[in-house]
Amino acid sequence: MPGHTLHDTTATGYRRSDTSILVSITVLLFLFGLSPWLTRLEAAFGLQWLFHGRGAIIPPDSAVIVAIDGAGAARMGLPTAVDRWPRARHAELIRALQARGAASIAFDIAFTESREPNQDRALAQAIKDAGNIVLFKYLQRPQPDPITVAGQAVTVLDIERELPPIAVLGREAAAIATFTLPKIPVRVDRAVLFTELSAGLEVTLPVAALAVYLRPYLPRLLEVLEPALPAATRNAMNAQQPQAYMLALRRYLAAHGDGAVERYLRERATATERPYLRALVGAANQPDAAYINFYGPKRSLPTIDYDTVLKDPAAANVSGKAVFVGLVETRQTEQWDVYNTVFSQPNGVDISGVEIAATVFANLLHEQTLKPLPPLVNALLVVSIALLLYRFMTQLPVRYALAAQGLLLAAYAWLAAYLFTHLQWWLPLAAPLGLLLFANLAAVSSRYRRSRREQARITEALEHYLPSEAARQLGGDVRRLQEQRRLVEGICLLTDIQGYTAVAETLPPHDLHRVMNRYYSQLMQTVKREDGRVANIVGDSLLALWTVDALQRSCCEKACRAALSIRETFQQSKIEGVALPTSIGIHGGAFSLGNLGAMDHYEYSPVGDIVNATARLETLNRQLGTQILLTESIAQKIIANPTTDLIIRYLGHFKVKNKSQPLVVHELVGLRERAGGATGELINRFGEALSIYEMGDKQRALNAFKMVLSRFPDDGPSRYYRTVCEEYVA
């Protein structure tokens, strides 16, 4: 529009906002990747998907479970409660397993109370003779009742009570260790390897079993690492005390890292012994709790029934293997010491504690514990996937974006499954799937904002050529232009420059263009100030509209005030020395407002008789020597207001071109506060003369108009009627 420059301030604001939002989301995702919430999410969902995708696998044969269950107890004529069994049976079991070459035996059974002395001594002797027995230390966690303090219930601190095996048995064991698994959360996915107890840090049953199983390699590991180990560490790594050995090695690795250890293992250990030495180092270097790599459902590990070992020792294939003895009940109603895991069965059969201990042992021995990515890598991975998914959706058509996202996630899921199955790497899986929804929501929001930005730019550009409402309609939907129209009530104000042809002939085109831009700038500011809107501009004419539900006085007065302001502006000033006197026609009524045109050219314009009548009315100014003319519909609204400050003069009925009915025309004279007494006199005397004319007495009317002109020689309407009367009388 004249005098305006297009600025993309809205688009710049949207872009800055989009960038700020994207940066904020990236930071939040990065922090989420560093937080424990990601691990919890993946443990709850992603880890389960990875296990189910991989399925059950063949476990290593290095661990064997000797299962105690109700059926086996019945076959031996023993009670179901294993703590009531004669301990001589356990001694018999140990001797049978030793005879078959078991490398170590771990009992997941609590021997916390003395029984018949002979039975206890028999078991103690069997433990001593074997020299490779790991016994279980039971942790009792009492739940005391709340006490009342100052009228309020307060829970007493929950303290674990350690219940080791009775002394006669404990003295002969190669190691004593605890192994507790949580019931909360509902699904077990981690096992504690190192735990703080009353005596300090201790290893748990799987680590103790590993140290006893690999006890022949303990001196060799000390020998291989001798150049790297401080004297205090070497002294603490006593092969006769496997638990102390592992704790000393753990303290060294925590303080010095495993760089030197790895180097010496490569350089000084043989290929045969290196896997076992690495297993010891790897176990000592584990976190306090490690994620369990389950091999499958209950009885996935090699399992033999307790009574079978006693009845047919030859059936026990345990040579060189670690044996774990404990409860493995398959009947759901009889299960005890069982835990919900990823491989728990739909019929309610869960994995027992001893099976989990054996699984963790096998994980440590074969370095198969799950390896979560470091938090920083997780965070970078989450952010990268989110940005890629977001990028696809914002830069590609939706169809291709969804295909690209699907391919990316499928490839990532395959990679995660492959690394999980073959290397035990645990990559986030639930988070990327959640990020798909998150990224698409963000992308849809960005697309919406981009669309709004483009629409705002289009609308902003169109507003320089169309009314704001029309610009918004076209900016929102440029299709079906012909259907974007509506029937409204309103006012048309049409301006025209008197003597424009002469001005155009005198000014060079470039100068004329500049002058007209400034002219229209002032016109439009006036129209908008009175709540009107510019419909279109043709040549030296401007069409302004005031649209309402029904023609109202306030709307009529605003149009009239705009007309008076335009007249005053161009009466008192020139533009670059060029006078541009402007005549105006104002008419009110119903018209259709919308897009007018066809094919590739449309204009937003009012259509109806009111527009033609307004144009004829504006042209009538030249005949009457006036500047602002109104039709009856506008004048009646003004006159009906007794407090109006607008002065209107009735000018009569006029037959105009292409109109079958004459127009009742009024002149907008001005404002009362600026009018002198002469204005009132002119209106009265003109009115009297016009009344005589309309009664048909043209001679008397001629004389009356001459009398008006003698007092007001410049009054255009009086001159017009004088001429008409003279022609009639002649």
XYZ file of C-alpha atoms in Angstrom:
730
model
C 0.000 0.000 0.000
C 1.262 3.521 -0.628
C 3.685 4.665 1.974
C 4.196 1.162 3.428
C 7.143 -1.232 3.404
C 6.733 -4.970 3.830
C 8.526 -6.204 6.961
C 8.739 -9.867 7.941
C 8.717 -9.107 11.668
C 6.086 -11.754 12.351
C 8.068 -14.438 10.532
C 11.250 -13.428 12.362
C 9.419 -13.698 15.656
C 8.116 -17.159 14.752
C 11.588 -18.319 13.709
C 13.124 -17.079 16.949
C 10.350 -18.758 18.895
C 10.841 -22.039 16.959
C 14.579 -21.941 17.610
C 14.068 -21.249 21.303
C 11.581 -24.102 21.595
C 13.890 -26.516 19.728
C 16.872 -25.580 21.896
C 14.785 -25.946 25.063
C 13.487 -29.360 24.000
C 17.015 -30.497 23.095
C 18.331 -29.455 26.506
C 15.437 -31.190 28.277
C 15.979 -34.396 26.282
C 19.696 -34.269 27.038
C 19.002 -33.899 30.756
C 16.457 -36.715 30.537
C 19.101 -38.919 28.923
C 21.480 -38.198 31.808
C 18.849 -38.814 34.469
C 17.893 -42.148 36.072
C 14.409 -41.708 34.591
C 15.655 -42.960 31.227
C 17.099 -46.095 32.836
C 13.841 -46.701 34.695
C 11.853 -46.290 31.510
C 14.104 -48.668 29.606
C 14.133 -51.219 32.423
C 10.339 -51.161 32.546
C 9.751 -51.432 28.798
C 12.772 -51.448 26.498
C 14.639 -54.207 28.311
C 11.577 -56.446 28.254
C 11.180 -55.910 24.496
C 14.826 -56.779 23.911
C 14.544 -60.005 25.913
C 11.318 -61.031 24.199
C 12.767 -60.161 20.803
C 15.826 -62.268 21.496
C 13.894 -65.063 23.198
C 15.337 -67.838 25.316
C 18.889 -68.882 24.470
C 21.063 -71.859 25.307
C 22.861 -70.984 28.549
C 26.489 -71.809 29.279
C 26.926 -75.262 30.824
C 29.300 -74.003 33.509
C 26.548 -73.783 36.140
C 24.251 -76.605 37.237
C 21.311 -76.331 39.604
C 20.393 -79.046 42.061
C 16.689 -78.456 42.495
C 14.705 -78.971 45.664
C 10.948 -79.190 45.197
C 7.920 -80.713 46.831
C 7.799 -83.704 44.525
C 11.437 -84.584 45.204
C 10.909 -84.220 48.950
C 7.964 -86.609 48.736
C 10.033 -89.152 46.815
C 12.645 -89.044 49.574
C 10.014 -89.205 52.292
C 11.062 -85.785 53.624
C 8.971 -82.765 54.619
C 8.440 -79.962 52.106
C 10.211 -77.449 54.376
C 13.885 -77.928 53.534
C 15.067 -76.497 56.872
C 13.603 -79.593 58.557
C 15.612 -82.046 56.481
C 18.321 -84.121 58.145
C 21.605 -82.370 57.497
C 23.225 -85.680 56.795
C 21.324 -85.622 53.495
C 23.113 -82.424 52.540
C 26.404 -84.018 53.533
C 25.535 -86.972 51.315
C 24.732 -84.581 48.458
C 28.070 -82.789 48.844
C 30.002 -86.055 48.745
C 28.081 -87.228 45.667
C 28.774 -83.963 43.838
C 32.426 -83.996 44.864
C 32.732 -87.521 43.557
C 31.418 -86.311 40.215
C 34.011 -83.487 40.092
C 31.985 -80.380 40.997
C 34.317 -77.356 40.989
C 32.261 -75.462 43.564
C 28.976 -75.866 45.414
C 26.835 -72.953 46.600
C 23.890 -73.502 48.924
C 20.958 -71.096 48.706
C 19.701 -72.604 51.954
C 19.906 -70.973 55.376
C 21.613 -73.042 58.076
C 20.965 -70.526 60.832
C 19.902 -72.931 63.584
C 21.578 -75.963 65.094
C 20.005 -79.359 64.649
C 21.030 -82.747 65.996
C 24.773 -82.429 66.787
C 25.730 -85.537 64.854
C 23.889 -84.228 61.796
C 25.597 -80.831 62.069
C 29.012 -82.440 62.481
C 28.438 -84.693 59.498
C 27.575 -81.743 57.312
C 30.504 -79.729 58.660
C 32.887 -82.553 57.857
C 31.540 -82.851 54.309
C 31.960 -79.098 53.838
C 35.516 -79.270 55.147
C 36.436 -82.230 52.991
C 35.044 -80.551 49.869
C 36.828 -77.249 50.500
C 34.753 -75.458 47.860
C 31.420 -74.842 49.581
C 29.724 -71.436 49.645
C 27.080 -71.067 52.343
C 24.208 -68.624 52.448
C 23.920 -65.841 55.026
C 20.322 -64.893 55.644
C 19.367 -61.240 56.077
C 16.322 -60.775 58.243
C 14.538 -57.476 57.826
C 11.981 -57.097 60.631
C 9.133 -54.658 60.128
C 8.534 -53.171 63.595
C 5.201 -51.662 64.488
C 5.048 -47.846 64.559
C 5.462 -46.219 67.952
C 3.666 -43.109 69.141
C 5.702 -39.956 69.738
C 3.963 -36.735 70.752
C 0.672 -38.172 69.646
C 1.934 -39.149 66.176
C 2.759 -42.588 64.793
C 6.448 -42.879 63.908
C 8.025 -45.883 62.173
C 11.177 -47.153 63.855
C 14.258 -47.388 61.624
C 14.258 -50.625 59.656
C 17.482 -52.505 60.511
C 18.708 -55.632 58.722
C 19.699 -58.500 60.959
C 22.429 -60.807 59.681
C 21.858 -64.508 60.343
C 24.978 -66.423 59.208
C 25.163 -70.220 59.195
C 25.877 -71.828 62.530
C 29.503 -71.654 63.563
C 30.242 -75.337 63.143
C 29.315 -75.072 59.474
C 30.570 -71.566 58.806
C 34.099 -72.375 59.981
C 34.473 -75.004 57.288
C 32.963 -73.075 54.354
C 35.155 -71.601 51.637
C 32.927 -68.510 51.646
C 29.772 -67.187 53.277
C 27.653 -64.681 51.405
C 24.207 -63.233 51.269
C 21.973 -62.867 48.234
C 18.826 -60.803 48.463
C 16.497 -59.913 45.652
C 13.873 -57.175 45.862
C 10.148 -57.781 45.614
C 9.832 -54.127 44.618
C 9.915 -53.233 41.818
C 7.646 -56.092 40.827
C 9.967 -57.365 38.092
C 13.535 -58.289 39.004
C 16.098 -57.074 36.489
C 19.176 -56.439 38.650
C 21.163 -58.419 41.176
C 23.246 -56.983 44.000
C 26.886 -58.047 43.692
C 28.432 -55.981 46.478
C 26.569 -54.852 49.578
C 27.327 -52.865 52.708
C 26.713 -54.869 55.883
C 27.753 -54.463 59.490
C 31.342 -55.544 58.808
C 31.643 -53.298 55.755
C 31.499 -54.081 52.062
C 30.845 -57.744 51.257
C 30.434 -59.770 48.087
C 27.162 -61.571 47.451
C 26.584 -65.229 46.667
C 27.204 -65.154 42.859
C 30.532 -63.288 43.271
C 31.614 -65.537 46.134
C 30.707 -68.605 44.066
C 32.739 -67.223 41.152
C 35.781 -66.593 43.358
C 35.592 -70.120 44.794
C 35.005 -71.633 41.362
C 38.044 -69.800 39.976
C 40.146 -70.184 43.114
C 42.821 -72.104 41.194
C 43.327 -68.958 39.110
C 43.577 -66.516 42.012
C 47.343 -66.966 42.525
C 47.904 -66.744 38.789
C 45.988 -63.465 38.528
C 48.063 -62.070 41.363
C 51.202 -63.161 39.543
C 50.100 -61.622 36.225
C 49.147 -58.322 37.833
C 52.076 -58.228 40.242
C 53.879 -55.340 38.443
C 50.786 -53.138 38.650
C 49.648 -53.898 42.201
C 50.784 -51.982 45.281
C 52.143 -54.097 48.111
C 49.064 -53.520 50.275
C 46.822 -54.820 47.508
C 49.026 -57.871 46.913
C 48.964 -58.705 50.603
C 45.170 -58.340 50.753
C 44.633 -60.565 47.710
C 44.972 -63.812 49.633
C 43.926 -66.772 47.511
C 42.824 -68.612 50.645
C 40.198 -65.978 51.298
C 38.305 -65.552 48.006
C 35.966 -62.869 49.316
C 38.775 -60.691 50.681
C 40.637 -61.273 47.418
C 37.750 -59.917 45.335
C 37.248 -56.893 47.593
C 40.947 -55.974 47.453
C 40.911 -56.271 43.661
C 37.765 -54.140 43.532
C 39.345 -51.387 45.638
C 42.394 -51.342 43.372
C 40.296 -51.087 40.203
C 38.184 -48.319 41.720
C 41.307 -46.328 42.528
C 43.452 -47.015 39.450
C 41.116 -48.149 36.684
C 41.579 -51.250 34.562
C 43.984 -49.917 31.930
C 47.134 -51.458 33.383
C 45.273 -54.643 34.296
C 44.115 -55.145 30.712
C 47.608 -54.557 29.404
C 49.157 -57.127 31.713
C 46.420 -59.640 30.940
C 47.226 -59.314 27.239
C 50.965 -59.471 27.737
C 51.448 -61.949 30.598
C 48.457 -64.327 30.557
C 48.090 -67.304 28.234
C 45.141 -67.568 25.874
C 43.743 -70.467 27.917
C 43.753 -68.719 31.271
C 42.974 -65.210 30.031
C 39.121 -65.645 29.915
C 39.044 -66.809 33.559
C 41.344 -64.039 34.743
C 39.252 -61.505 32.848
C 36.113 -62.901 34.495
C 37.624 -62.253 37.934
C 38.646 -58.714 36.995
C 35.304 -58.065 35.327
C 33.352 -59.256 38.366
C 35.418 -57.081 40.698
C 34.880 -54.116 38.397
C 31.084 -54.452 38.236
C 28.789 -51.855 39.791
C 27.218 -52.701 43.135
C 24.157 -53.996 41.266
C 24.337 -55.449 37.757
C 21.601 -56.016 35.213
C 20.900 -59.712 34.753
C 21.134 -61.372 31.371
C 18.404 -63.989 31.751
C 18.748 -67.058 29.544
C 15.111 -68.091 29.601
C 12.249 -69.210 31.854
C 12.416 -71.535 34.846
C 14.766 -74.518 34.454
C 16.565 -72.975 31.472
C 19.889 -73.648 33.183
C 20.993 -77.299 33.430
C 18.968 -78.662 36.348
C 18.958 -81.985 38.164
C 16.687 -82.950 41.017
C 18.162 -83.298 44.486
C 16.904 -86.846 44.948
C 18.245 -87.876 41.532
C 21.786 -86.930 42.573
C 21.474 -89.054 45.704
C 19.879 -92.006 43.928
C 22.051 -91.967 40.791
C 25.176 -89.804 41.203
C 26.347 -90.811 37.733
C 23.423 -88.857 36.290
C 24.875 -85.640 37.695
C 26.986 -84.102 34.937
C 28.775 -81.614 37.184
C 32.432 -82.230 36.452
C 34.313 -78.917 36.459
C 31.097 -76.994 36.984
C 29.642 -74.711 39.618
C 26.686 -76.249 41.411
C 23.908 -74.221 43.043
C 21.569 -75.947 45.476
C 18.204 -74.424 46.294
C 14.441 -74.341 45.894
C 13.145 -74.717 42.333
C 9.439 -75.404 42.637
C 7.482 -75.683 39.395
C 4.023 -75.950 40.903
C 2.668 -72.426 41.086
C 0.718 -73.012 44.282
C 3.804 -74.390 46.046
C 6.291 -71.737 44.906
C 8.434 -70.011 47.485
C 11.508 -67.808 47.080
C 10.472 -66.981 43.514
C 10.603 -63.704 41.636
C 8.848 -62.125 38.721
C 11.209 -61.674 35.780
C 10.962 -60.998 32.090
C 10.608 -64.755 31.541
C 7.914 -65.365 34.145
C 5.254 -67.552 32.551
C 1.585 -66.677 32.023
C 0.552 -69.524 34.336
C 2.264 -67.759 37.247
C 5.446 -69.850 37.364
C 8.361 -67.570 38.273
C 12.114 -68.037 38.471
C 13.531 -69.022 41.840
C 16.237 -67.205 43.759
C 18.801 -69.958 43.276
C 18.237 -69.895 39.508
C 18.843 -66.153 39.484
C 22.027 -66.618 41.537
C 23.269 -69.247 39.070
C 22.334 -66.995 36.148
C 24.317 -64.102 37.599
C 27.264 -66.439 38.210
C 27.184 -67.536 34.559
C 26.903 -63.903 33.455
C 30.024 -63.013 35.450
C 32.028 -66.052 34.404
C 31.347 -65.542 30.701
C 31.244 -61.720 30.868
C 27.619 -61.697 29.777
C 26.118 -59.204 32.193
C 24.122 -56.539 30.413
C 26.085 -53.431 29.557
C 23.987 -50.244 29.653
C 25.441 -47.328 27.751
C 27.089 -44.586 29.822
C 24.634 -41.785 30.726
C 26.388 -39.274 28.455
C 26.194 -41.633 25.467
C 22.549 -42.343 26.278
C 21.808 -38.627 26.380
C 23.554 -37.953 23.067
C 21.812 -40.934 21.463
C 18.371 -39.823 22.652
C 18.930 -36.273 21.427
C 20.296 -37.450 18.059
C 17.359 -39.776 17.409
C 14.855 -37.122 18.443
C 16.442 -34.517 16.172
C 16.547 -36.935 13.230
C 12.896 -37.883 13.673
C 12.000 -34.216 14.037
C 14.081 -33.287 10.998
C 12.379 -35.900 8.828
C 8.916 -34.683 9.760
C 9.713 -30.995 9.313
C 11.714 -31.235 6.088
C 9.951 -33.989 4.130
C 6.379 -34.468 2.960
C 4.442 -36.351 5.613
C 4.271 -39.580 3.603
C 8.022 -39.682 3.027
C 8.744 -38.449 6.552
C 6.796 -41.336 8.092
C 8.572 -43.793 5.793
C 11.979 -42.348 6.719
C 11.106 -42.463 10.403
C 9.953 -46.056 10.080
C 13.170 -47.060 8.329
C 15.301 -45.254 10.902
C 13.540 -46.859 13.853
C 13.522 -50.284 12.197
C 17.261 -50.056 11.523
C 17.886 -48.810 15.045
C 15.725 -51.565 16.574
C 17.606 -54.181 14.532
C 20.936 -52.747 15.672
C 19.790 -52.646 19.307
C 18.581 -56.258 19.108
C 21.799 -57.412 17.416
C 24.065 -55.723 19.951
C 21.914 -57.010 22.799
C 21.994 -60.588 21.555
C 25.655 -60.812 20.588
C 27.459 -58.281 22.784
C 24.974 -57.763 25.640
C 24.947 -54.023 24.920
C 21.768 -52.451 26.170
C 20.687 -49.569 23.953
C 17.591 -47.506 24.738
C 14.588 -48.864 22.862
C 11.488 -47.547 24.606
C 12.720 -43.956 24.530
C 13.187 -43.824 20.721
C 9.663 -45.155 20.208
C 8.356 -42.577 22.648
C 10.448 -39.964 20.869
C 8.632 -40.806 17.631
C 5.409 -39.516 19.121
C 7.193 -36.659 20.851
C 9.118 -35.620 17.729
C 6.033 -35.842 15.532
C 4.006 -33.730 17.941
C 6.823 -31.194 17.990
C 7.090 -31.366 14.189
C 3.347 -30.972 13.734
C 3.510 -27.993 16.057
C 6.416 -26.616 14.033
C 4.571 -27.251 10.755
C 1.536 -25.509 12.193
C 3.653 -22.584 13.317
C 5.362 -22.495 9.932
C 1.972 -22.552 8.230
C 0.799 -19.786 10.523
C 3.984 -17.904 9.746
C 3.460 -18.260 6.002
C -0.189 -17.365 6.380
C 0.777 -14.330 8.438
C 3.247 -13.255 5.754
C 0.672 -13.737 3.005
C -1.965 -11.937 5.020
C 0.426 -9.112 5.832
C 1.216 -8.721 2.144
C -2.441 -8.947 1.111
C -3.460 -6.358 3.689
C -1.602 -3.804 1.623
C -4.028 -4.504 -1.218
C -7.175 -5.834 0.458
C -9.227 -5.212 3.586
C -7.877 -7.077 6.616
C -10.735 -9.569 6.766
C -10.429 -10.418 3.097
C -6.681 -10.751 3.457
C -7.131 -13.187 6.347
C -9.611 -15.248 4.345
C -7.341 -15.428 1.325
C -4.282 -16.041 3.486
C -6.052 -19.010 5.069
C -7.509 -20.560 1.908
C -6.793 -19.282 -1.583
C -8.950 -22.003 -3.104
C -12.586 -21.563 -4.070
C -12.155 -17.803 -4.385
C -15.491 -17.384 -6.096
C -17.287 -18.845 -3.103
C -15.731 -16.426 -0.636
C -18.491 -13.847 -0.556
C -21.244 -12.752 1.809
C -24.255 -10.438 1.892
C -23.782 -7.508 4.256
C -25.313 -4.187 5.249
C -23.041 -1.222 5.139
C -21.909 2.078 3.738
C -19.947 2.827 0.598
C -17.796 5.934 0.471
C -16.351 6.784 -2.937
C -13.785 9.535 -3.506
C -12.640 11.176 -6.720
C -10.099 13.905 -7.419
C -11.621 16.893 -9.154
C -9.389 17.910 -12.044
C -7.285 14.756 -11.916
C -6.866 14.666 -15.702
C -5.133 18.034 -15.670
C -2.852 16.915 -12.858
C -1.946 13.709 -14.714
C -1.135 15.683 -17.848
C 1.177 18.036 -16.002
C 3.193 15.637 -13.843
C 5.689 13.051 -15.107
C 4.464 9.494 -14.426
C 7.033 8.837 -11.696
C 6.171 12.035 -9.845
C 2.460 11.385 -10.291
C 2.906 7.917 -8.820
C 4.666 9.333 -5.770
C 2.057 12.060 -5.257
C -0.805 9.589 -5.544
C 0.829 7.241 -3.042
C 0.999 10.050 -0.516
C -2.565 11.075 -1.350
C -3.908 7.568 -0.762
C -1.848 7.180 2.387
C -3.672 10.144 3.923
C -7.043 8.916 2.688
C -6.568 5.453 4.116
C -5.347 6.716 7.463
C -8.509 8.792 7.732
C -10.765 5.886 6.753
C -9.112 3.476 9.193
C -9.228 6.027 11.971
C -13.021 5.973 11.626
C -13.092 2.136 11.592
C -13.638 1.878 7.846
C -11.687 -0.256 5.451
C -10.469 0.306 1.950
C -12.127 -1.980 -0.594
C -10.219 -0.993 -3.707
C -8.470 1.778 -5.581
C -9.019 2.525 -9.237
C -7.150 5.429 -10.816
C -7.878 8.482 -8.687
C -10.859 6.904 -6.890
C -10.918 5.107 -3.561
C -13.802 2.973 -2.330
C -14.125 2.589 1.437
C -16.593 0.381 3.308
C -18.215 0.229 6.709
C -19.928 -3.151 7.125
C -22.456 -3.920 9.874
C -25.250 -6.372 10.575
C -27.801 -3.563 10.124
C -27.310 0.044 9.059
C -26.706 2.051 12.230
C -26.434 5.717 13.061
C -22.949 5.354 14.545
C -21.669 3.756 11.373
C -23.196 6.544 9.260
C -21.649 9.220 11.441
C -18.204 7.600 11.180
C -18.393 7.608 7.387
C -19.485 11.248 7.410
C -16.679 12.269 9.749
C -14.177 10.511 7.531
C -15.534 12.432 4.533
C -15.296 15.760 6.355
C -11.737 14.995 7.436
C -10.757 14.143 3.847
C -12.311 17.341 2.543
C -10.587 19.439 5.186
C -7.229 17.788 4.596
C -7.144 18.552 0.885
C -8.705 21.995 1.210
C -5.954 23.149 3.545
C -2.875 21.483 2.087
C -1.256 20.342 -1.101
C 0.964 17.373 -1.839
C 4.292 18.473 -3.308
C 2.578 21.664 -4.435
C -0.241 19.808 -6.182
C -3.821 20.607 -5.150
C -6.044 17.543 -5.058
C -9.605 18.660 -4.237
C -11.656 15.557 -3.557
C -15.363 14.963 -4.049
C -17.154 12.222 -2.139
C -20.343 10.224 -2.434
C -21.792 8.233 0.493
C -24.587 5.682 0.221
C -25.847 2.903 2.500
C -27.666 -0.394 2.029
C -27.142 -4.084 1.264
C -24.427 -5.425 -1.009
C -22.448 -8.604 -1.658
C -18.843 -8.527 -0.482
C -16.336 -10.991 -1.827
C -13.967 -12.009 -4.591
C -14.918 -10.821 -8.035
C -13.260 -12.199 -11.125
C -12.408 -15.409 -12.929
C -9.533 -17.612 -14.022
C -6.315 -16.073 -12.743
C -7.538 -12.628 -11.779
C -9.710 -11.710 -8.804
C -10.438 -8.567 -6.875
C -12.046 -8.267 -3.480
C -14.911 -5.905 -4.120
C -18.478 -5.045 -3.118
C -21.140 -5.834 -5.715
C -24.652 -4.403 -5.826
C -26.801 -1.425 -6.729
C -25.413 0.498 -3.787
C -21.995 0.658 -5.442
C -23.391 2.001 -8.720
C -25.556 4.516 -6.855
C -22.554 5.722 -4.853
C -20.567 6.251 -8.052
C -23.436 8.225 -9.636
C -23.819 10.229 -6.442
C -20.134 11.147 -6.384
C -20.340 12.263 -10.038
C -23.315 14.469 -9.165
C -20.931 16.681 -7.162
C -19.691 18.164 -10.436
C -23.173 19.282 -11.454
C -24.050 20.665 -8.059
C -20.719 22.244 -7.224
C -20.524 20.280 -3.964
C -17.918 18.019 -2.387
C -19.803 15.556 -0.182
C -23.177 14.102 -1.091
C -25.286 11.619 0.870
C -28.294 9.549 -0.020
C -31.515 9.506 1.978
C -30.581 6.276 3.832
C -27.556 7.968 5.382
C -29.157 11.362 5.960
C -32.153 9.933 7.837
C -29.866 8.162 10.326
C -28.011 11.414 10.968
C -31.110 13.591 11.230
C -32.756 11.104 13.600
C -30.112 11.946 16.198
C -31.099 15.264 17.813
C -27.664 15.624 19.390
C -25.639 15.147 16.234
C -23.115 17.831 15.390
C -23.266 17.067 11.671
C -24.982 19.599 9.407
C -26.900 18.175 6.452
C -28.705 20.032 3.665
C -31.463 18.468 1.621
C -30.788 18.982 -2.111
C -33.758 17.273 -3.734
C -34.485 14.315 -6.041
C -32.125 13.581 -8.900
C -32.441 11.226 -11.820
C -29.047 9.692 -12.472
C -27.735 7.553 -15.283
C -28.759 3.875 -15.272
C -31.111 4.345 -12.314
C -34.847 3.952 -12.843
C -35.693 5.691 -9.585
C -34.380 9.144 -8.672
C -31.986 9.509 -5.752
C -32.896 11.662 -2.783
C -29.706 13.636 -2.280
C -28.354 15.515 0.718
C -25.186 17.497 1.167
C -22.909 17.005 4.138
C -22.129 20.618 4.981
C -19.873 20.305 8.000
C -19.805 20.366 11.801
C -21.984 22.673 13.876
C -19.070 23.826 16.010
C -17.303 25.188 12.928
C -20.334 26.598 11.128
C -21.254 30.288 11.454
C -24.678 31.906 11.341
C -24.409 32.272 7.574
C -24.492 28.495 7.161
C -27.840 28.260 8.875
C -29.177 31.162 6.840
C -28.026 29.519 3.605
C -29.675 26.236 4.486
C -32.955 27.898 5.420
C -33.153 30.180 2.383
C -32.090 27.360 0.038
C -34.685 25.103 1.626
C -37.445 27.649 1.040
C -36.443 28.076 -2.614
C -36.260 24.302 -3.107
C -39.738 23.870 -1.614
C -41.129 26.345 -4.170
C -39.295 24.457 -6.938
C -40.689 21.101 -5.859
C -44.239 22.595 -5.789
C -43.797 23.303 -9.520
C -43.694 27.103 -9.536
C -40.494 27.428 -11.503
C -40.699 31.223 -11.940
C -41.032 31.888 -8.244
C -38.354 29.308 -7.610
C -36.047 31.086 -10.057
C -36.524 34.343 -8.217
C -35.963 32.607 -4.881
C -32.708 30.979 -6.009
C -31.510 34.324 -7.377
C -32.178 35.837 -3.969
C -30.088 33.060 -2.369
C -27.247 33.680 -4.820
C -27.345 37.405 -4.203
C -26.464 36.576 -0.596
C -24.367 33.438 -1.290
C -22.992 33.767 -4.828
C -20.711 30.658 -4.516
C -23.433 28.202 -3.527
C -23.273 25.470 -6.168
C -26.722 23.879 -5.628
C -28.430 27.292 -5.908
C -26.618 27.957 -9.186
C -27.658 24.529 -10.461
C -31.344 25.128 -9.689
C -31.216 28.656 -11.092
C -29.974 27.245 -14.393
C -32.658 24.549 -14.411
C -35.368 27.113 -13.702
C -34.081 29.481 -16.371
C -34.173 26.728 -18.966
C -37.681 25.783 -17.930
C -39.022 29.372 -17.915
C -37.422 30.155 -21.233
